[in-house]
Amino acid sequence: MSLYRLLRPALFAIDAEPAHRLAIAGLKLGPSGQPPRFDPRLASRVAGLAFPSPVGMAAGFDKDAEVFAPLLGHGWGFVEVGTVTPLPQPGNPKPRSFRLAEDEAAINRFGFNSLGQGAALARLAKRDRTRGIVGVNIGANKDSPDRIADYAEGVRRMAGAADYLTINISSPNTPGLRALQDEGALRALLAAVRDAHSPVPVFLKVAPDQSEGEPEQIVRAAIDHGIDALVVGNTTITRPLLKSRYGGESGGLSGQPLKPLALDALRRFRKASGGQLPLIGVGGIGSVDDAWERIRAGANLVQLYTAMIYEGPGIGRRIAEGLARKLDEAGFASIAEAVGSE
């Protein structure tokens, strides 16, 4: 039994947000071991970056860039920190995070709570870049008079400390943010991001809740403005049938109930892009089979977070090891060969 399995009952005995802070504190106190040596067949090059494993930690856990080094040591192929905003902000009122244990899910309405880009930048500037890939997820302040300017500022400030940047316009917890996915607003945003001249790859994170024709519009805009990859997707505002008493809470739903919607969104973006844009699959990934399905559906990389709440920080390494076995079973020489093979 893993150490996390022994600790989980104590963590689950307290509310989700304090448990999250305890988890961050525990990772800070624990050793930052050397990242493992992954099976070389798991290595792939996406947007010019060499990823040793396709299994990454999604944004949302290490919001303020506090524990990316220990996470890499636990066996994540890459870590995305944030979302960080230009100015510090407290986020939405508490309680704002809920475990739906019966559903292996979570609901949050944090609202980009952040110590600000300055605090994250100070930590990231000291990192050992040889340990692994760290991306920075950037957002806009809730009360900003110009959210597009916030994103452009985030690109200029954070690019020097990141291996890649992710423009997050997919959170449902900042009012009006997802409107930036509308074609006109999106093109204005991406033009501003392009004009900020990032020296590192820029990804765009989109919601899984897409209407007919929206993936095609987003893909066209992303290609036209030089976006290097799409992250598909984020939490959902929809509500499938849930068992937990917290199922009616407002906010974004993540975890296992999100899997069908996120998988369908990935397939739609794969079809819309025709393989021209790398895709990072996120949402409802909690097992080797989930990750393998997403890769075969077109994901070059995958990310997870909610599953770690239930399985602990070692899940990234366990899924990577399982993917190596999947390559053996399917007869693929590399993970890249498996992408889109369904």
Coordinates of C-alpha atoms in Angstrom, one line a residue:
M1 CA 0.0 0.0 0.0
S2 CA 1.4 3.4 -0.9
L3 CA 2.0 6.1 1.7
Y4 CA -0.7 8.2 0.2
R5 CA -3.3 5.5 0.7
L6 CA -2.4 5.5 4.4
L7 CA -2.7 9.3 4.5
R8 CA -5.8 9.7 2.4
P9 CA -8.4 9.0 5.2
A10 CA -6.9 11.9 7.2
L11 CA -6.9 14.2 4.2
F12 CA -10.5 13.3 3.3
A13 CA -11.6 14.0 6.9
I14 CA -11.1 17.7 6.3
D15 CA -12.5 20.0 3.6
A16 CA -11.0 19.9 0.1
E17 CA -9.2 23.3 0.1
P18 CA -7.4 22.8 3.5
A19 CA -6.4 19.3 2.3
H20 CA -5.0 20.8 -0.8
R21 CA -2.8 23.2 1.2
L22 CA -1.7 20.2 3.4
A23 CA -0.7 18.3 0.3
I24 CA 1.3 21.3 -1.0
A25 CA 3.0 21.6 2.4
G26 CA 3.8 17.9 2.5
L27 CA 5.4 18.0 -1.0
K28 CA 7.5 21.0 0.2
L29 CA 8.8 19.2 3.2
G30 CA 9.4 15.9 1.4
P31 CA 12.5 15.2 -0.7
S32 CA 12.7 16.4 -4.2
G33 CA 14.1 13.3 -5.7
Q34 CA 15.6 13.1 -9.2
P35 CA 13.0 12.5 -11.9
P36 CA 12.9 8.9 -13.0
R37 CA 14.3 7.5 -16.2
F38 CA 11.3 6.8 -18.3
D39 CA 11.1 4.1 -21.0
P40 CA 12.7 5.9 -24.0
R41 CA 9.7 4.9 -26.2
L42 CA 7.6 7.3 -24.1
A43 CA 9.7 10.3 -25.2
S44 CA 8.2 12.6 -27.8
R45 CA 8.8 16.1 -29.2
V46 CA 5.8 18.5 -29.1
A47 CA 6.1 22.1 -30.1
G48 CA 9.9 21.7 -30.2
L49 CA 10.1 20.5 -26.6
A50 CA 11.4 17.1 -25.6
F51 CA 8.9 15.4 -23.2
P52 CA 10.3 12.3 -21.5
S53 CA 6.8 11.0 -20.7
P54 CA 3.4 12.1 -22.2
V55 CA 1.8 12.2 -18.7
G56 CA 1.8 15.7 -17.1
M57 CA 0.3 17.5 -14.1
A58 CA -2.4 19.8 -15.2
A59 CA -2.7 23.4 -14.0
G60 CA -4.7 24.0 -10.9
F61 CA -2.7 22.0 -8.3
D62 CA 0.5 24.0 -8.1
K63 CA -1.2 27.3 -8.5
D64 CA 1.6 29.5 -7.3
A65 CA 4.7 27.5 -8.6
E66 CA 5.6 26.1 -5.1
V67 CA 6.1 22.3 -5.7
F68 CA 6.9 21.7 -9.4
A69 CA 10.3 20.2 -8.5
P70 CA 8.9 17.6 -6.1
L71 CA 6.2 16.7 -8.6
L72 CA 8.8 16.1 -11.3
G73 CA 10.6 13.9 -8.8
H74 CA 7.5 11.9 -8.3
G75 CA 7.5 10.9 -12.0
W76 CA 5.4 13.5 -13.9
G77 CA 6.6 13.9 -17.4
F78 CA 6.0 17.7 -17.1
V79 CA 4.2 20.1 -14.8
E80 CA 2.0 23.0 -15.6
V81 CA 1.8 25.6 -12.8
G82 CA -0.8 28.3 -12.4
T83 CA -3.2 29.7 -13.3
V84 CA -1.3 32.9 -12.4
T85 CA -2.7 36.4 -12.9
P86 CA -0.9 39.7 -13.3
L87 CA -2.0 40.9 -9.9
P88 CA -2.7 38.9 -6.8
Q89 CA -6.3 38.1 -6.2
P90 CA -8.1 36.1 -3.5
G91 CA -10.5 34.3 -5.8
N92 CA -14.1 33.5 -5.0
P93 CA -15.6 33.2 -1.5
K94 CA -15.1 30.0 0.4
P95 CA -16.1 27.2 0.4
R96 CA -15.2 26.8 -3.2
S97 CA -13.8 23.3 -3.6
F98 CA -15.7 20.0 -3.1
R99 CA -14.7 16.4 -3.4
L100 CA -17.4 14.1 -4.9
A101 CA -15.9 10.9 -3.7
E102 CA -18.7 8.7 -4.8
D103 CA -18.2 9.9 -8.3
E104 CA -14.3 10.2 -8.2
A105 CA -14.8 13.8 -9.1
A106 CA -14.5 17.3 -7.9
I107 CA -16.2 20.7 -8.3
N108 CA -14.3 23.9 -7.9
R109 CA -15.1 27.6 -8.3
F110 CA -11.8 29.0 -7.2
G111 CA -11.8 32.0 -9.6
F112 CA -8.1 32.2 -10.4
N113 CA -7.0 32.7 -6.8
S114 CA -3.3 33.6 -7.2
L115 CA -0.5 35.3 -5.4
G116 CA 0.2 37.0 -8.7
Q117 CA 2.8 36.5 -11.5
G118 CA 5.5 38.2 -9.5
A119 CA 5.5 35.6 -6.8
A120 CA 5.5 32.7 -9.2
L121 CA 8.2 34.3 -11.3
A122 CA 10.5 34.6 -8.3
R123 CA 10.2 30.9 -7.6
L124 CA 10.5 29.8 -11.2
A125 CA 13.6 31.9 -11.8
K126 CA 15.5 29.7 -9.3
R127 CA 14.5 26.4 -10.8
D128 CA 16.9 23.8 -12.2
R129 CA 15.9 23.5 -15.8
T130 CA 17.6 20.2 -16.2
R131 CA 15.0 18.5 -14.0
G132 CA 12.2 18.7 -16.5
I133 CA 9.6 20.7 -18.4
V134 CA 7.6 23.3 -16.5
G135 CA 4.8 25.2 -18.2
V136 CA 3.0 28.3 -16.9
N137 CA -0.7 28.7 -17.2
I138 CA -1.6 32.4 -17.4
G139 CA -5.0 34.1 -16.8
A140 CA -6.6 37.5 -16.5
N141 CA -7.6 39.3 -13.3
K142 CA -11.3 39.2 -12.6
D143 CA -11.6 43.0 -12.3
S144 CA -9.2 43.9 -15.1
P145 CA -10.5 46.6 -17.5
D146 CA -8.6 44.9 -20.3
R147 CA -8.3 41.2 -20.1
I148 CA -6.6 40.8 -23.4
A149 CA -3.9 43.2 -22.2
D150 CA -3.5 41.0 -19.1
Y151 CA -2.8 38.0 -21.2
A152 CA -0.2 39.9 -23.3
E153 CA 1.4 41.1 -20.1
G154 CA 1.5 37.5 -18.8
V155 CA 3.3 36.4 -21.9
R156 CA 5.9 39.1 -21.6
R157 CA 6.5 38.5 -17.9
M158 CA 6.4 34.8 -17.6
A159 CA 8.0 33.5 -20.9
G160 CA 11.6 33.8 -19.6
A161 CA 10.9 31.4 -16.7
A162 CA 8.7 28.9 -18.6
D163 CA 9.3 26.1 -21.0
Y164 CA 5.9 26.9 -22.5
L165 CA 3.0 29.1 -21.8
T166 CA -0.7 28.2 -21.7
I167 CA -3.3 30.9 -22.4
N168 CA -6.3 29.8 -20.3
I169 CA -9.6 31.1 -21.5
S170 CA -11.5 28.0 -20.5
S171 CA -12.2 28.4 -16.8
P172 CA -16.0 28.7 -16.0
N173 CA -15.2 30.5 -12.7
T174 CA -14.3 34.0 -13.9
P175 CA -17.4 35.7 -15.3
G176 CA -17.2 36.3 -19.0
L177 CA -13.9 34.6 -19.5
R178 CA -15.1 31.9 -21.8
A179 CA -16.5 34.6 -24.1
L180 CA -12.9 35.0 -25.3
Q181 CA -13.4 31.8 -27.2
D182 CA -15.9 33.6 -29.5
E183 CA -14.2 34.0 -32.9
G184 CA -13.8 37.8 -32.9
A185 CA -12.6 38.1 -29.3
L186 CA -10.3 35.1 -29.8
R187 CA -8.6 36.5 -32.8
A188 CA -8.0 39.8 -31.0
L189 CA -6.6 37.9 -28.0
L190 CA -4.3 35.7 -30.1
A191 CA -3.1 38.7 -32.1
A192 CA -2.1 40.4 -28.9
V193 CA -0.4 37.3 -27.6
R194 CA 1.5 36.9 -30.9
D195 CA 2.6 40.6 -30.7
A196 CA 4.0 39.9 -27.2
H197 CA 6.7 37.8 -29.0
S198 CA 7.0 34.8 -26.7
P199 CA 10.4 33.1 -27.1
V200 CA 8.8 29.8 -25.9
P201 CA 5.9 27.8 -27.3
V202 CA 2.4 29.1 -26.6
F203 CA -0.6 26.7 -26.0
L204 CA -4.3 27.6 -25.9
K205 CA -6.5 26.0 -23.3
V206 CA -10.1 25.6 -24.4
A207 CA -13.3 24.4 -22.7
P208 CA -14.8 20.9 -23.3
D209 CA -18.2 22.5 -23.7
Q210 CA -18.2 23.4 -27.4
S211 CA -21.1 24.1 -29.7
E212 CA -21.4 23.0 -33.3
G213 CA -18.7 24.6 -35.4
E214 CA -16.7 26.1 -32.5
P215 CA -13.8 23.7 -32.7
E216 CA -13.3 24.6 -36.4
Q217 CA -13.3 28.3 -35.6
I218 CA -10.9 27.9 -32.7
V219 CA -8.5 25.7 -34.8
R220 CA -8.5 28.2 -37.7
A221 CA -7.7 31.1 -35.3
A222 CA -5.0 29.2 -33.5
I223 CA -3.3 28.2 -36.7
D224 CA -3.6 31.7 -38.2
H225 CA -1.9 33.2 -35.1
G226 CA 0.8 30.7 -34.6
I227 CA -0.4 28.9 -31.5
D228 CA 1.8 25.8 -31.0
A229 CA -0.8 23.4 -29.4
L230 CA -4.3 23.2 -28.0
V231 CA -5.1 22.0 -24.5
V232 CA -8.5 20.2 -24.6
G233 CA -10.1 21.0 -22.2
N234 CA -10.9 22.2 -18.7
T235 CA -13.7 21.6 -16.2
T236 CA -17.3 21.4 -17.4
I237 CA -20.4 23.5 -16.4
T238 CA -22.6 20.6 -17.4
R239 CA -23.9 18.1 -14.9
P240 CA -24.2 14.4 -15.7
L241 CA -26.0 12.2 -13.2
L242 CA -23.9 12.4 -10.0
K243 CA -24.2 10.5 -6.7
S244 CA -22.5 12.9 -4.4
R245 CA -24.5 15.4 -2.2
Y246 CA -22.1 18.1 -3.6
G247 CA -23.3 17.5 -7.2
G248 CA -25.4 20.6 -7.2
E249 CA -22.6 23.0 -6.3
S250 CA -21.8 25.6 -8.9
G251 CA -18.4 25.7 -10.6
G252 CA -16.5 23.4 -12.9
L253 CA -16.8 19.7 -12.6
S254 CA -13.7 17.5 -13.1
G255 CA -12.8 13.8 -12.7
Q256 CA -14.4 10.6 -14.0
P257 CA -17.8 12.1 -15.0
L258 CA -16.1 14.5 -17.3
K259 CA -14.4 11.7 -19.3
P260 CA -17.0 11.2 -22.1
L261 CA -17.3 14.9 -22.8
A262 CA -13.6 15.6 -22.8
L263 CA -12.9 12.6 -25.0
D264 CA -15.6 13.7 -27.5
A265 CA -14.1 17.3 -27.5
L266 CA -10.7 15.9 -28.2
R267 CA -11.9 13.9 -31.1
R268 CA -13.7 17.0 -32.5
F269 CA -10.6 19.1 -32.3
R270 CA -8.5 16.3 -33.8
K271 CA -11.0 16.2 -36.7
A272 CA -11.1 20.0 -37.1
S273 CA -7.3 20.3 -37.0
G274 CA -6.5 17.3 -39.2
G275 CA -3.4 16.7 -37.1
Q276 CA -2.0 20.1 -37.9
L277 CA -1.9 21.2 -34.3
P278 CA -0.6 19.1 -31.4
L279 CA -3.3 18.3 -28.8
I280 CA -3.0 17.9 -25.0
G281 CA -5.9 15.8 -23.7
V282 CA -7.3 16.7 -20.2
G283 CA -10.4 15.8 -18.3
G284 CA -11.4 12.5 -16.7
I285 CA -8.1 10.8 -17.1
G286 CA -7.6 8.5 -14.1
S287 CA -6.0 5.3 -15.4
V288 CA -3.6 3.8 -18.0
D289 CA -6.6 2.9 -20.1
D290 CA -8.0 6.4 -20.0
A291 CA -4.6 7.9 -21.0
W292 CA -4.1 5.3 -23.8
E293 CA -7.6 6.0 -25.1
R294 CA -6.9 9.7 -25.2
I295 CA -3.6 9.2 -27.0
R296 CA -5.1 6.9 -29.6
A297 CA -7.9 9.5 -30.1
G298 CA -5.3 12.1 -31.1
A299 CA -3.6 13.5 -27.9
N300 CA 0.1 14.0 -28.2
L301 CA 0.2 14.5 -24.4
V302 CA -2.2 14.1 -21.5
Q303 CA -2.7 15.9 -18.2
L304 CA -4.5 15.1 -15.1
Y305 CA -5.2 16.5 -11.6
T306 CA -8.4 15.2 -10.0
A307 CA -7.3 11.6 -10.2
M308 CA -4.3 12.5 -8.1
I309 CA -6.7 13.6 -5.3
Y310 CA -7.8 10.0 -5.1
E311 CA -4.6 8.1 -6.0
G312 CA -1.8 10.3 -4.9
P313 CA 1.2 12.0 -6.6
G314 CA 2.6 8.7 -7.9
I315 CA -0.2 8.2 -10.4
G316 CA 1.7 10.1 -13.1
R317 CA 4.6 7.6 -13.0
R318 CA 2.3 4.6 -12.7
I319 CA 0.3 5.7 -15.8
A320 CA 3.6 6.2 -17.7
E321 CA 4.8 2.7 -16.8
G322 CA 1.4 1.4 -18.0
L323 CA 1.7 3.2 -21.3
A324 CA 5.0 1.4 -22.0
R325 CA 3.2 -1.9 -21.5
K326 CA 0.5 -0.7 -23.9
L327 CA 3.1 0.0 -26.5
D328 CA 4.3 -3.6 -26.2
E329 CA 0.8 -5.0 -26.5
A330 CA 0.0 -2.9 -29.6
G331 CA 3.3 -3.3 -31.3
F332 CA 4.1 0.4 -31.5
A333 CA 7.8 1.5 -31.4
S334 CA 7.0 4.8 -29.8
I335 CA 4.2 6.8 -28.1
A336 CA 4.2 9.1 -31.2
E337 CA 3.2 6.2 -33.4
A338 CA 0.1 5.6 -31.2
V339 CA -1.2 9.2 -31.5
G340 CA -4.4 9.2 -33.4
S341 CA -4.2 5.5 -34.2
E342 CA -7.8 4.7 -33.2

